[in-house]
């Protein structure tokens, strides 16, 4: 029941985001959207993912978007005509995706391929092999340590990229200001 | 944001519990939901809140750029270093079982260390990204919103 309520609110938020032209409200609504998604992740028992979604999606990215708004404009430009072709593309893609879900195993089906591959091994053996009560942690940190190292490298690279693109200018601007004051 | 007394007082009250909660999520990841990624983001959120309320320059004095940039690399090096420690002690890369006298103790030590590395890098990257964005902001008065 509560999942239907959450999904309804999610759809309403998405519609409001599309309709609104005032970007400050849009940014706030994307935060709401993330929070609702976090609620849905909790319902799906993916608490770790919900954690991240609530902190990054609803928190930090909202702040970053507000920072971007401060640099640009707070009103979205109204498109001149109704974009028909993109609408058709979106509708076809959506229909194809819905068609694709028909073949998927039912939600929570224990016989689904994803539950028959390595998951039984993790559930049976992680207690004796790793000894950490939270299986998610033992998969993330130990069984799939390489993946996690790669993920961390991606985050590190993102940080370096931001520093190279944006970090340097702050210093240069400050130097310019100092020079102006001197000269 | 000097005139917002309520925000400043509430933020001051909230920041210590947020930091404490982040540490709980970091070191309780073995037993419940959480871990380095989540803890790092929550920890960074506390600093971002501080920067939002007390100003970017004050926040930059609390966590200097040099410290943040170093932490970014140190976290990743801890993770990769734990992998090499396993290699030197005769196991495979990122095999934590050889880190201590028995398998479970080794795994526990390895997971704690790499989660700490993950947390360190994530905190630093999040703070870096925020500082980089906020540092470019044109000054805006509250009425413009």
PDB file of C-alpha atoms in Angstrom:
ATOM      1  CA  UNK A   1       0.000   0.000   0.000  1.00  0.00           C
ATOM      2  CA  UNK A   2       2.639   2.497   1.082  1.00  0.00           C
ATOM      3  CA  UNK A   3       4.688   1.712  -2.035  1.00  0.00           C
ATOM      4  CA  UNK A   4       1.755   2.754  -4.232  1.00  0.00           C
ATOM      5  CA  UNK A   5       1.443   6.022  -2.292  1.00  0.00           C
ATOM      6  CA  UNK A   6       5.195   6.648  -2.655  1.00  0.00           C
ATOM      7  CA  UNK A   7       5.161   5.828  -6.374  1.00  0.00           C
ATOM      8  CA  UNK A   8       2.188   8.146  -6.915  1.00  0.00           C
ATOM      9  CA  UNK A   9       3.980  10.986  -5.177  1.00  0.00           C
ATOM     10  CA  UNK A  10       7.106  10.152  -7.204  1.00  0.00           C
ATOM     11  CA  UNK A  11       5.155  10.442 -10.465  1.00  0.00           C
ATOM     12  CA  UNK A  12       3.470  13.666  -9.329  1.00  0.00           C
ATOM     13  CA  UNK A  13       6.855  15.153  -8.365  1.00  0.00           C
ATOM     14  CA  UNK A  14       8.301  14.187 -11.753  1.00  0.00           C
ATOM     15  CA  UNK A  15       5.350  15.831 -13.557  1.00  0.00           C
ATOM     16  CA  UNK A  16       5.735  18.973 -11.456  1.00  0.00           C
ATOM     17  CA  UNK A  17       9.471  19.076 -12.276  1.00  0.00           C
ATOM     18  CA  UNK A  18       8.673  18.886 -15.991  1.00  0.00           C
ATOM     19  CA  UNK A  19       5.923  21.531 -15.824  1.00  0.00           C
ATOM     20  CA  UNK A  20       7.572  24.121 -13.574  1.00  0.00           C
ATOM     21  CA  UNK A  21       9.757  26.869 -15.046  1.00  0.00           C
ATOM     22  CA  UNK A  22      10.967  28.297 -11.761  1.00  0.00           C
ATOM     23  CA  UNK A  23      14.263  26.453 -11.285  1.00  0.00           C
ATOM     24  CA  UNK A  24      14.556  27.052  -7.541  1.00  0.00           C
ATOM     25  CA  UNK A  25      11.310  25.109  -7.062  1.00  0.00           C
ATOM     26  CA  UNK A  26      12.535  22.460  -9.517  1.00  0.00           C
ATOM     27  CA  UNK A  27      15.738  21.907  -7.522  1.00  0.00           C
ATOM     28  CA  UNK A  28      13.748  21.559  -4.311  1.00  0.00           C
ATOM     29  CA  UNK A  29      11.430  19.080  -6.016  1.00  0.00           C
ATOM     30  CA  UNK A  30      14.373  16.968  -7.233  1.00  0.00           C
ATOM     31  CA  UNK A  31      15.388  16.786  -3.574  1.00  0.00           C
ATOM     32  CA  UNK A  32      11.871  15.609  -2.727  1.00  0.00           C
ATOM     33  CA  UNK A  33      12.101  13.091  -5.583  1.00  0.00           C
ATOM     34  CA  UNK A  34      15.336  11.680  -4.129  1.00  0.00           C
ATOM     35  CA  UNK A  35      13.840  11.450  -0.662  1.00  0.00           C
ATOM     36  CA  UNK A  36      10.820   9.560  -2.027  1.00  0.00           C
ATOM     37  CA  UNK A  37      13.177   7.211  -3.930  1.00  0.00           C
ATOM     38  CA  UNK A  38      15.074   6.652  -0.690  1.00  0.00           C
ATOM     39  CA  UNK A  39      11.777   5.639   0.925  1.00  0.00           C
ATOM     40  CA  UNK A  40      11.140   3.188  -1.899  1.00  0.00           C
ATOM     41  CA  UNK A  41      14.647   1.701  -1.482  1.00  0.00           C
ATOM     42  CA  UNK A  42      13.901   1.132   2.213  1.00  0.00           C
ATOM     43  CA  UNK A  43      10.713  -0.699   1.208  1.00  0.00           C
ATOM     44  CA  UNK A  44      12.828  -2.875  -1.125  1.00  0.00           C
ATOM     45  CA  UNK A  45      15.125  -3.679   1.856  1.00  0.00           C
ATOM     46  CA  UNK A  46      18.027  -1.846   0.178  1.00  0.00           C
ATOM     47  CA  UNK A  47      18.826   0.264   3.236  1.00  0.00           C
ATOM     48  CA  UNK A  48      22.424   0.939   2.205  1.00  0.00           C
ATOM     49  CA  UNK A  49      21.282   2.367  -1.126  1.00  0.00           C
ATOM     50  CA  UNK A  50      18.559   4.398   0.597  1.00  0.00           C
ATOM     51  CA  UNK A  51      21.225   5.879   2.861  1.00  0.00           C
ATOM     52  CA  UNK A  52      23.244   7.122  -0.106  1.00  0.00           C
ATOM     53  CA  UNK A  53      20.197   8.340  -2.006  1.00  0.00           C
ATOM     54  CA  UNK A  54      18.983  10.382   0.970  1.00  0.00           C
ATOM     55  CA  UNK A  55      22.400  11.873   1.722  1.00  0.00           C
ATOM     56  CA  UNK A  56      23.658  12.503  -1.827  1.00  0.00           C
ATOM     57  CA  UNK A  57      20.447  12.875  -3.832  1.00  0.00           C
ATOM     58  CA  UNK A  58      18.367  14.847  -1.369  1.00  0.00           C
ATOM     59  CA  UNK A  59      21.216  16.582   0.435  1.00  0.00           C
ATOM     60  CA  UNK A  60      24.480  17.284  -1.327  1.00  0.00           C
ATOM     61  CA  UNK A  61      23.323  17.360  -4.956  1.00  0.00           C
ATOM     62  CA  UNK A  62      20.514  19.780  -4.015  1.00  0.00           C
ATOM     63  CA  UNK A  63      23.123  22.090  -2.509  1.00  0.00           C
ATOM     64  CA  UNK A  64      25.309  21.761  -5.620  1.00  0.00           C
ATOM     65  CA  UNK A  65      22.354  22.506  -7.908  1.00  0.00           C
ATOM     66  CA  UNK A  66      21.535  25.595  -5.835  1.00  0.00           C
ATOM     67  CA  UNK A  67      25.165  26.647  -6.206  1.00  0.00           C
ATOM     68  CA  UNK A  68      24.832  26.253  -9.955  1.00  0.00           C
ATOM     69  CA  UNK A  69      21.599  28.276  -9.968  1.00  0.00           C
ATOM     70  CA  UNK A  70      23.382  31.087  -8.184  1.00  0.00           C
ATOM     71  CA  UNK A  71      25.825  31.224 -11.115  1.00  0.00           C
ATOM     72  CA  UNK A  72      23.274  30.928 -13.903  1.00  0.00           C
ATOM     73  CA  UNK A  73      19.614  31.842 -14.063  1.00  0.00           C
ATOM     74  CA  UNK A  74      16.613  31.003 -11.934  1.00  0.00           C
ATOM     75  CA  UNK A  75      14.130  30.787 -14.812  1.00  0.00           C
ATOM     76  CA  UNK A  76      14.006  28.109 -17.471  1.00  0.00           C
ATOM     77  CA  UNK A  77      13.620  29.345 -21.029  1.00  0.00           C
ATOM     78  CA  UNK A  78      10.234  28.448 -22.512  1.00  0.00           C
ATOM     79  CA  UNK A  79      10.668  26.381 -25.691  1.00  0.00           C
ATOM     80  CA  UNK A  80       9.135  27.976 -28.762  1.00  0.00           C
ATOM     81  CA  UNK A  81       7.124  24.969 -29.929  1.00  0.00           C
ATOM     82  CA  UNK A  82       5.964  21.681 -28.490  1.00  0.00           C
ATOM     83  CA  UNK A  83       8.772  19.136 -29.103  1.00  0.00           C
ATOM     84  CA  UNK A  84       6.883  16.356 -30.916  1.00  0.00           C
ATOM     85  CA  UNK A  85       9.785  14.193 -32.090  1.00  0.00           C
ATOM     86  CA  UNK A  86      11.388  13.817 -28.621  1.00  0.00           C
ATOM     87  CA  UNK A  87       7.971  12.929 -27.194  1.00  0.00           C
ATOM     88  CA  UNK A  88       7.570  10.133 -29.758  1.00  0.00           C
ATOM     89  CA  UNK A  89      11.094   8.838 -29.031  1.00  0.00           C
ATOM     90  CA  UNK A  90      10.378   8.833 -25.288  1.00  0.00           C
ATOM     91  CA  UNK A  91       7.042   7.069 -25.732  1.00  0.00           C
ATOM     92  CA  UNK A  92       8.574   4.348 -27.943  1.00  0.00           C
ATOM     93  CA  UNK A  93      11.498   3.821 -25.548  1.00  0.00           C
ATOM     94  CA  UNK A  94       9.129   3.659 -22.585  1.00  0.00           C
ATOM     95  CA  UNK A  95       6.913   1.123 -24.360  1.00  0.00           C
ATOM     96  CA  UNK A  96       9.966  -1.007 -25.257  1.00  0.00           C
ATOM     97  CA  UNK A  97      11.148  -0.943 -21.635  1.00  0.00           C
ATOM     98  CA  UNK A  98       7.681  -1.929 -20.368  1.00  0.00           C
ATOM     99  CA  UNK A  99       7.618  -4.759 -22.919  1.00  0.00           C
ATOM    100  CA  UNK A 100      11.038  -5.866 -21.636  1.00  0.00           C
ATOM    101  CA  UNK A 101       9.775  -6.164 -18.057  1.00  0.00           C
ATOM    102  CA  UNK A 102       7.186  -8.765 -19.145  1.00  0.00           C
ATOM    103  CA  UNK A 103       9.941 -11.395 -19.394  1.00  0.00           C
ATOM    104  CA  UNK A 104      11.455 -10.570 -16.034  1.00  0.00           C
ATOM    105  CA  UNK A 105      10.964 -12.891 -13.055  1.00  0.00           C
ATOM    106  CA  UNK A 106       8.403 -11.718 -10.503  1.00  0.00           C
ATOM    107  CA  UNK A 107       9.673  -9.387  -7.772  1.00  0.00           C
ATOM    108  CA  UNK A 108      11.050 -11.431  -4.869  1.00  0.00           C
ATOM    109  CA  UNK A 109      11.057 -14.691  -6.854  1.00  0.00           C
ATOM    110  CA  UNK A 110      13.626 -16.954  -5.168  1.00  0.00           C
ATOM    111  CA  UNK A 111      14.139 -18.863  -8.433  1.00  0.00           C
ATOM    112  CA  UNK A 112      15.236 -15.781 -10.368  1.00  0.00           C
ATOM    113  CA  UNK A 113      18.653 -16.194 -12.061  1.00  0.00           C
ATOM    114  CA  UNK A 114      20.207 -13.452  -9.957  1.00  0.00           C
ATOM    115  CA  UNK A 115      19.394 -15.375  -6.769  1.00  0.00           C
ATOM    116  CA  UNK A 116      20.770 -18.680  -8.068  1.00  0.00           C
ATOM    117  CA  UNK A 117      24.242 -17.575  -9.192  1.00  0.00           C
ATOM    118  CA  UNK A 118      26.638 -16.427  -6.433  1.00  0.00           C
ATOM    119  CA  UNK A 119      24.081 -15.223  -3.894  1.00  0.00           C
ATOM    120  CA  UNK A 120      23.609 -18.648  -2.190  1.00  0.00           C
ATOM    121  CA  UNK A 121      27.371 -18.892  -1.658  1.00  0.00           C
ATOM    122  CA  UNK A 122      27.457 -15.441  -0.025  1.00  0.00           C
ATOM    123  CA  UNK A 123      24.507 -16.298   2.227  1.00  0.00           C
ATOM    124  CA  UNK A 124      25.825 -19.727   3.264  1.00  0.00           C
ATOM    125  CA  UNK A 125      29.561 -19.132   3.543  1.00  0.00           C
ATOM    126  CA  UNK A 126      30.112 -15.467   4.384  1.00  0.00           C
ATOM    127  CA  UNK A 127      29.501 -16.192   8.076  1.00  0.00           C
ATOM    128  CA  UNK A 128      32.424 -18.649   8.224  1.00  0.00           C
ATOM    129  CA  UNK A 129      34.651 -17.045   5.576  1.00  0.00           C
ATOM    130  CA  UNK A 130      34.300 -13.360   6.501  1.00  0.00           C
ATOM    131  CA  UNK A 131      32.522 -13.443   9.856  1.00  0.00           C
ATOM    132  CA  UNK A 132      30.830 -10.081   9.416  1.00  0.00           C
ATOM    133  CA  UNK A 133      27.098 -10.077  10.262  1.00  0.00           C
ATOM    134  CA  UNK A 134      26.177  -7.648   7.467  1.00  0.00           C
ATOM    135  CA  UNK A 135      26.454  -9.679   4.261  1.00  0.00           C
ATOM    136  CA  UNK A 136      26.247  -6.508   2.154  1.00  0.00           C
ATOM    137  CA  UNK A 137      29.472  -5.306   3.769  1.00  0.00           C
ATOM    138  CA  UNK A 138      31.273  -8.610   3.262  1.00  0.00           C
ATOM    139  CA  UNK A 139      30.261  -8.710  -0.413  1.00  0.00           C
ATOM    140  CA  UNK A 140      31.137  -5.051  -0.970  1.00  0.00           C
ATOM    141  CA  UNK A 141      34.404  -4.946   0.924  1.00  0.00           C
ATOM    142  CA  UNK A 142      35.803  -8.463   0.637  1.00  0.00           C
ATOM    143  CA  UNK A 143      34.267 -10.661  -2.092  1.00  0.00           C
ATOM    144  CA  UNK A 144      34.080  -7.702  -4.444  1.00  0.00           C
ATOM    145  CA  UNK A 145      36.972  -5.680  -3.099  1.00  0.00           C
ATOM    146  CA  UNK A 146      38.237  -4.990  -6.602  1.00  0.00           C
ATOM    147  CA  UNK A 147      34.894  -3.451  -7.619  1.00  0.00           C
ATOM    148  CA  UNK A 148      34.900  -1.229  -4.568  1.00  0.00           C
ATOM    149  CA  UNK A 149      38.499  -0.168  -5.201  1.00  0.00           C
ATOM    150  CA  UNK A 150      37.427   0.733  -8.733  1.00  0.00           C
ATOM    151  CA  UNK A 151      34.439   2.693  -7.440  1.00  0.00           C
ATOM    152  CA  UNK A 152      36.626   4.615  -5.035  1.00  0.00           C
ATOM    153  CA  UNK A 153      39.041   5.367  -7.876  1.00  0.00           C
ATOM    154  CA  UNK A 154      36.119   6.735  -9.901  1.00  0.00           C
ATOM    155  CA  UNK A 155      35.150   9.040  -7.016  1.00  0.00           C
ATOM    156  CA  UNK A 156      38.788  10.100  -6.602  1.00  0.00           C
ATOM    157  CA  UNK A 157      39.027  10.821 -10.333  1.00  0.00           C
ATOM    158  CA  UNK A 158      35.826  12.863 -10.161  1.00  0.00           C
ATOM    159  CA  UNK A 159      37.335  14.921  -7.358  1.00  0.00           C
ATOM    160  CA  UNK A 160      40.556  15.477  -9.320  1.00  0.00           C
ATOM    161  CA  UNK A 161      38.542  16.420 -12.413  1.00  0.00           C
ATOM    162  CA  UNK A 162      36.482  18.986 -10.490  1.00  0.00           C
ATOM    163  CA  UNK A 163      39.686  20.406  -9.000  1.00  0.00           C
ATOM    164  CA  UNK A 164      41.281  20.756 -12.436  1.00  0.00           C
ATOM    165  CA  UNK A 165      38.175  22.275 -14.021  1.00  0.00           C
ATOM    166  CA  UNK A 166      36.890  24.522 -11.255  1.00  0.00           C
ATOM    167  CA  UNK A 167      39.339  24.533  -8.365  1.00  0.00           C
ATOM    168  CA  UNK A 168      42.078  26.529 -10.048  1.00  0.00           C
ATOM    169  CA  UNK A 169      39.964  29.508 -11.008  1.00  0.00           C
ATOM    170  CA  UNK A 170      39.189  30.441  -7.404  1.00  0.00           C
ATOM    171  CA  UNK A 171      42.866  30.943  -6.716  1.00  0.00           C
ATOM    172  CA  UNK A 172      43.403  32.877  -9.930  1.00  0.00           C
ATOM    173  CA  UNK A 173      40.448  35.163  -9.215  1.00  0.00           C
ATOM    174  CA  UNK A 174      41.778  35.831  -5.749  1.00  0.00           C
ATOM    175  CA  UNK A 175      45.179  36.662  -7.246  1.00  0.00           C
ATOM    176  CA  UNK A 176      43.548  38.969  -9.781  1.00  0.00           C
ATOM    177  CA  UNK A 177      41.742  40.787  -6.994  1.00  0.00           C
ATOM    178  CA  UNK A 178      44.971  41.155  -5.055  1.00  0.00           C
ATOM    179  CA  UNK A 179      46.677  42.584  -8.139  1.00  0.00           C
ATOM    180  CA  UNK A 180      43.825  45.017  -8.645  1.00  0.00           C
ATOM    181  CA  UNK A 181      44.135  46.147  -5.061  1.00  0.00           C
ATOM    182  CA  UNK A 182      47.869  46.618  -5.467  1.00  0.00           C
ATOM    183  CA  UNK A 183      47.733  48.282  -8.844  1.00  0.00           C
TER     184      UNK A 183
ATOM    185  CA  UNK B   1      24.014  34.699   6.318  1.00  0.00           C
ATOM    186  CA  UNK B   2      24.919  36.694   9.382  1.00  0.00           C
ATOM    187  CA  UNK B   3      21.391  37.807  10.150  1.00  0.00           C
ATOM    188  CA  UNK B   4      19.853  34.325  10.421  1.00  0.00           C
ATOM    189  CA  UNK B   5      20.263  33.778  14.155  1.00  0.00           C
ATOM    190  CA  UNK B   6      17.936  30.767  14.332  1.00  0.00           C
ATOM    191  CA  UNK B   7      19.724  28.977  11.488  1.00  0.00           C
ATOM    192  CA  UNK B   8      23.108  29.580  13.078  1.00  0.00           C
ATOM    193  CA  UNK B   9      22.008  28.292  16.480  1.00  0.00           C
ATOM    194  CA  UNK B  10      20.249  25.235  15.041  1.00  0.00           C
ATOM    195  CA  UNK B  11      23.188  24.428  12.764  1.00  0.00           C
ATOM    196  CA  UNK B  12      25.581  24.656  15.709  1.00  0.00           C
ATOM    197  CA  UNK B  13      23.415  22.196  17.604  1.00  0.00           C
ATOM    198  CA  UNK B  14      23.035  19.820  14.652  1.00  0.00           C
ATOM    199  CA  UNK B  15      26.622  19.565  13.413  1.00  0.00           C
ATOM    200  CA  UNK B  16      28.076  17.520  16.330  1.00  0.00           C
ATOM    201  CA  UNK B  17      25.319  14.857  16.207  1.00  0.00           C
ATOM    202  CA  UNK B  18      25.717  14.617  12.404  1.00  0.00           C
ATOM    203  CA  UNK B  19      29.476  14.038  12.785  1.00  0.00           C
ATOM    204  CA  UNK B  20      28.885  11.486  15.531  1.00  0.00           C
ATOM    205  CA  UNK B  21      26.255   9.691  13.444  1.00  0.00           C
ATOM    206  CA  UNK B  22      28.665   9.576  10.499  1.00  0.00           C
ATOM    207  CA  UNK B  23      31.293   7.921  12.716  1.00  0.00           C
ATOM    208  CA  UNK B  24      28.659   5.438  13.911  1.00  0.00           C
ATOM    209  CA  UNK B  25      27.719   4.595  10.320  1.00  0.00           C
ATOM    210  CA  UNK B  26      31.416   4.261   9.458  1.00  0.00           C
ATOM    211  CA  UNK B  27      32.379   1.854  12.224  1.00  0.00           C
ATOM    212  CA  UNK B  28      29.061   0.033  12.521  1.00  0.00           C
ATOM    213  CA  UNK B  29      28.996  -0.927   8.838  1.00  0.00           C
ATOM    214  CA  UNK B  30      30.006  -4.508   9.680  1.00  0.00           C
ATOM    215  CA  UNK B  31      26.889  -5.050  11.754  1.00  0.00           C
ATOM    216  CA  UNK B  32      24.185  -2.912  10.199  1.00  0.00           C
ATOM    217  CA  UNK B  33      23.550  -0.865   7.102  1.00  0.00           C
ATOM    218  CA  UNK B  34      26.257   1.644   6.358  1.00  0.00           C
ATOM    219  CA  UNK B  35      29.932   1.771   5.566  1.00  0.00           C
ATOM    220  CA  UNK B  36      32.538   4.098   4.185  1.00  0.00           C
ATOM    221  CA  UNK B  37      30.524   5.569   1.313  1.00  0.00           C
ATOM    222  CA  UNK B  38      27.509   6.449   3.451  1.00  0.00           C
ATOM    223  CA  UNK B  39      29.575   7.681   6.378  1.00  0.00           C
ATOM    224  CA  UNK B  40      31.750   9.818   4.111  1.00  0.00           C
ATOM    225  CA  UNK B  41      28.764  11.532   2.573  1.00  0.00           C
ATOM    226  CA  UNK B  42      27.139  12.214   5.960  1.00  0.00           C
ATOM    227  CA  UNK B  43      30.416  13.508   7.404  1.00  0.00           C
ATOM    228  CA  UNK B  44      30.852  15.820   4.404  1.00  0.00           C
ATOM    229  CA  UNK B  45      27.233  16.995   4.757  1.00  0.00           C
ATOM    230  CA  UNK B  46      28.091  18.329   8.227  1.00  0.00           C
ATOM    231  CA  UNK B  47      30.942  20.426   6.805  1.00  0.00           C
ATOM    232  CA  UNK B  48      28.757  21.617   3.934  1.00  0.00           C
ATOM    233  CA  UNK B  49      26.093  22.704   6.435  1.00  0.00           C
ATOM    234  CA  UNK B  50      28.793  24.557   8.347  1.00  0.00           C
ATOM    235  CA  UNK B  51      29.994  26.263   5.168  1.00  0.00           C
ATOM    236  CA  UNK B  52      26.436  27.208   4.183  1.00  0.00           C
ATOM    237  CA  UNK B  53      25.674  28.840   7.516  1.00  0.00           C
ATOM    238  CA  UNK B  54      29.014  30.321   8.551  1.00  0.00           C
ATOM    239  CA  UNK B  55      30.428  31.130   5.146  1.00  0.00           C
ATOM    240  CA  UNK B  56      32.875  29.462   2.798  1.00  0.00           C
ATOM    241  CA  UNK B  57      35.952  31.267   4.077  1.00  0.00           C
ATOM    242  CA  UNK B  58      35.308  30.177   7.686  1.00  0.00           C
ATOM    243  CA  UNK B  59      34.817  26.585   6.527  1.00  0.00           C
ATOM    244  CA  UNK B  60      38.039  26.770   4.504  1.00  0.00           C
ATOM    245  CA  UNK B  61      39.858  27.765   7.695  1.00  0.00           C
ATOM    246  CA  UNK B  62      38.378  24.748   9.529  1.00  0.00           C
ATOM    247  CA  UNK B  63      39.332  22.306   6.754  1.00  0.00           C
ATOM    248  CA  UNK B  64      42.172  23.821   4.718  1.00  0.00           C
ATOM    249  CA  UNK B  65      42.315  22.918   1.019  1.00  0.00           C
ATOM    250  CA  UNK B  66      45.684  21.243   1.456  1.00  0.00           C
ATOM    251  CA  UNK B  67      44.270  18.886   4.115  1.00  0.00           C
ATOM    252  CA  UNK B  68      41.230  17.983   1.995  1.00  0.00           C
ATOM    253  CA  UNK B  69      43.288  17.349  -1.130  1.00  0.00           C
ATOM    254  CA  UNK B  70      45.739  15.182   0.798  1.00  0.00           C
ATOM    255  CA  UNK B  71      42.917  13.195   2.408  1.00  0.00           C
ATOM    256  CA  UNK B  72      41.464  12.542  -1.043  1.00  0.00           C
ATOM    257  CA  UNK B  73      44.596  10.682  -2.088  1.00  0.00           C
ATOM    258  CA  UNK B  74      45.355   9.147   1.326  1.00  0.00           C
ATOM    259  CA  UNK B  75      42.015   7.306   1.441  1.00  0.00           C
ATOM    260  CA  UNK B  76      42.581   5.655  -1.917  1.00  0.00           C
ATOM    261  CA  UNK B  77      46.183   4.838  -0.951  1.00  0.00           C
ATOM    262  CA  UNK B  78      44.983   3.150   2.259  1.00  0.00           C
ATOM    263  CA  UNK B  79      42.640   0.948   0.216  1.00  0.00           C
ATOM    264  CA  UNK B  80      45.273   0.063  -2.367  1.00  0.00           C
ATOM    265  CA  UNK B  81      47.897  -0.305   0.391  1.00  0.00           C
ATOM    266  CA  UNK B  82      45.809  -2.895   2.232  1.00  0.00           C
ATOM    267  CA  UNK B  83      45.724  -4.813  -1.047  1.00  0.00           C
ATOM    268  CA  UNK B  84      49.524  -4.704  -1.293  1.00  0.00           C
ATOM    269  CA  UNK B  85      49.864  -5.690   2.384  1.00  0.00           C
ATOM    270  CA  UNK B  86      47.949  -8.861   1.552  1.00  0.00           C
ATOM    271  CA  UNK B  87      50.263  -9.415  -1.389  1.00  0.00           C
ATOM    272  CA  UNK B  88      53.403  -9.002   0.761  1.00  0.00           C
ATOM    273  CA  UNK B  89      52.070 -11.371   3.434  1.00  0.00           C
ATOM    274  CA  UNK B  90      51.695 -14.123   0.854  1.00  0.00           C
ATOM    275  CA  UNK B  91      48.067 -13.835  -0.199  1.00  0.00           C
ATOM    276  CA  UNK B  92      46.373 -12.463  -3.293  1.00  0.00           C
ATOM    277  CA  UNK B  93      45.823  -8.746  -3.867  1.00  0.00           C
ATOM    278  CA  UNK B  94      42.996  -7.563  -1.548  1.00  0.00           C
ATOM    279  CA  UNK B  95      42.876 -10.900   0.260  1.00  0.00           C
ATOM    280  CA  UNK B  96      42.474  -9.807   3.883  1.00  0.00           C
ATOM    281  CA  UNK B  97      42.633 -13.287   5.404  1.00  0.00           C
ATOM    282  CA  UNK B  98      46.423 -13.173   5.702  1.00  0.00           C
ATOM    283  CA  UNK B  99      46.471  -9.824   7.531  1.00  0.00           C
ATOM    284  CA  UNK B 100      46.009 -11.363  11.009  1.00  0.00           C
ATOM    285  CA  UNK B 101      46.657 -14.714  12.690  1.00  0.00           C
ATOM    286  CA  UNK B 102      43.324 -16.207  11.653  1.00  0.00           C
ATOM    287  CA  UNK B 103      41.022 -15.720   8.679  1.00  0.00           C
ATOM    288  CA  UNK B 104      38.131 -13.960  10.404  1.00  0.00           C
ATOM    289  CA  UNK B 105      40.348 -11.544  12.327  1.00  0.00           C
ATOM    290  CA  UNK B 106      42.195 -10.750   9.099  1.00  0.00           C
ATOM    291  CA  UNK B 107      38.990 -10.169   7.170  1.00  0.00           C
ATOM    292  CA  UNK B 108      37.653  -7.948   9.945  1.00  0.00           C
ATOM    293  CA  UNK B 109      40.862  -5.900  10.080  1.00  0.00           C
ATOM    294  CA  UNK B 110      40.995  -5.589   6.292  1.00  0.00           C
ATOM    295  CA  UNK B 111      37.354  -4.533   5.969  1.00  0.00           C
ATOM    296  CA  UNK B 112      37.696  -1.946   8.756  1.00  0.00           C
ATOM    297  CA  UNK B 113      40.808  -0.485   7.117  1.00  0.00           C
ATOM    298  CA  UNK B 114      39.434  -0.283   3.589  1.00  0.00           C
ATOM    299  CA  UNK B 115      36.129   1.168   4.836  1.00  0.00           C
ATOM    300  CA  UNK B 116      38.181   3.832   6.593  1.00  0.00           C
ATOM    301  CA  UNK B 117      39.989   4.520   3.328  1.00  0.00           C
ATOM    302  CA  UNK B 118      36.696   4.713   1.441  1.00  0.00           C
ATOM    303  CA  UNK B 119      35.265   7.100   4.044  1.00  0.00           C
ATOM    304  CA  UNK B 120      38.328   9.374   3.949  1.00  0.00           C
ATOM    305  CA  UNK B 121      38.307   9.739   0.174  1.00  0.00           C
ATOM    306  CA  UNK B 122      34.535  10.237  -0.039  1.00  0.00           C
ATOM    307  CA  UNK B 123      34.555  12.980   2.640  1.00  0.00           C
ATOM    308  CA  UNK B 124      37.409  14.765   0.914  1.00  0.00           C
ATOM    309  CA  UNK B 125      35.939  14.521  -2.599  1.00  0.00           C
ATOM    310  CA  UNK B 126      32.497  15.726  -1.466  1.00  0.00           C
ATOM    311  CA  UNK B 127      34.002  18.703   0.377  1.00  0.00           C
ATOM    312  CA  UNK B 128      36.264  19.460  -2.609  1.00  0.00           C
ATOM    313  CA  UNK B 129      33.359  19.437  -5.053  1.00  0.00           C
ATOM    314  CA  UNK B 130      31.288  21.680  -2.793  1.00  0.00           C
ATOM    315  CA  UNK B 131      34.134  24.135  -2.220  1.00  0.00           C
ATOM    316  CA  UNK B 132      34.873  24.239  -5.954  1.00  0.00           C
ATOM    317  CA  UNK B 133      31.238  25.015  -6.809  1.00  0.00           C
ATOM    318  CA  UNK B 134      30.635  27.417  -3.949  1.00  0.00           C
ATOM    319  CA  UNK B 135      33.952  29.193  -4.530  1.00  0.00           C
ATOM    320  CA  UNK B 136      32.742  30.352  -7.945  1.00  0.00           C
ATOM    321  CA  UNK B 137      29.409  31.688  -6.737  1.00  0.00           C
ATOM    322  CA  UNK B 138      28.539  35.217  -7.652  1.00  0.00           C
ATOM    323  CA  UNK B 139      27.426  37.051  -4.536  1.00  0.00           C
ATOM    324  CA  UNK B 140      23.683  36.979  -4.314  1.00  0.00           C
ATOM    325  CA  UNK B 141      21.397  38.767  -1.902  1.00  0.00           C
ATOM    326  CA  UNK B 142      18.587  36.854  -0.180  1.00  0.00           C
ATOM    327  CA  UNK B 143      15.931  38.876  -2.030  1.00  0.00           C
ATOM    328  CA  UNK B 144      17.093  37.589  -5.429  1.00  0.00           C
ATOM    329  CA  UNK B 145      15.793  34.148  -4.617  1.00  0.00           C
TER     330      UNK B 145
END
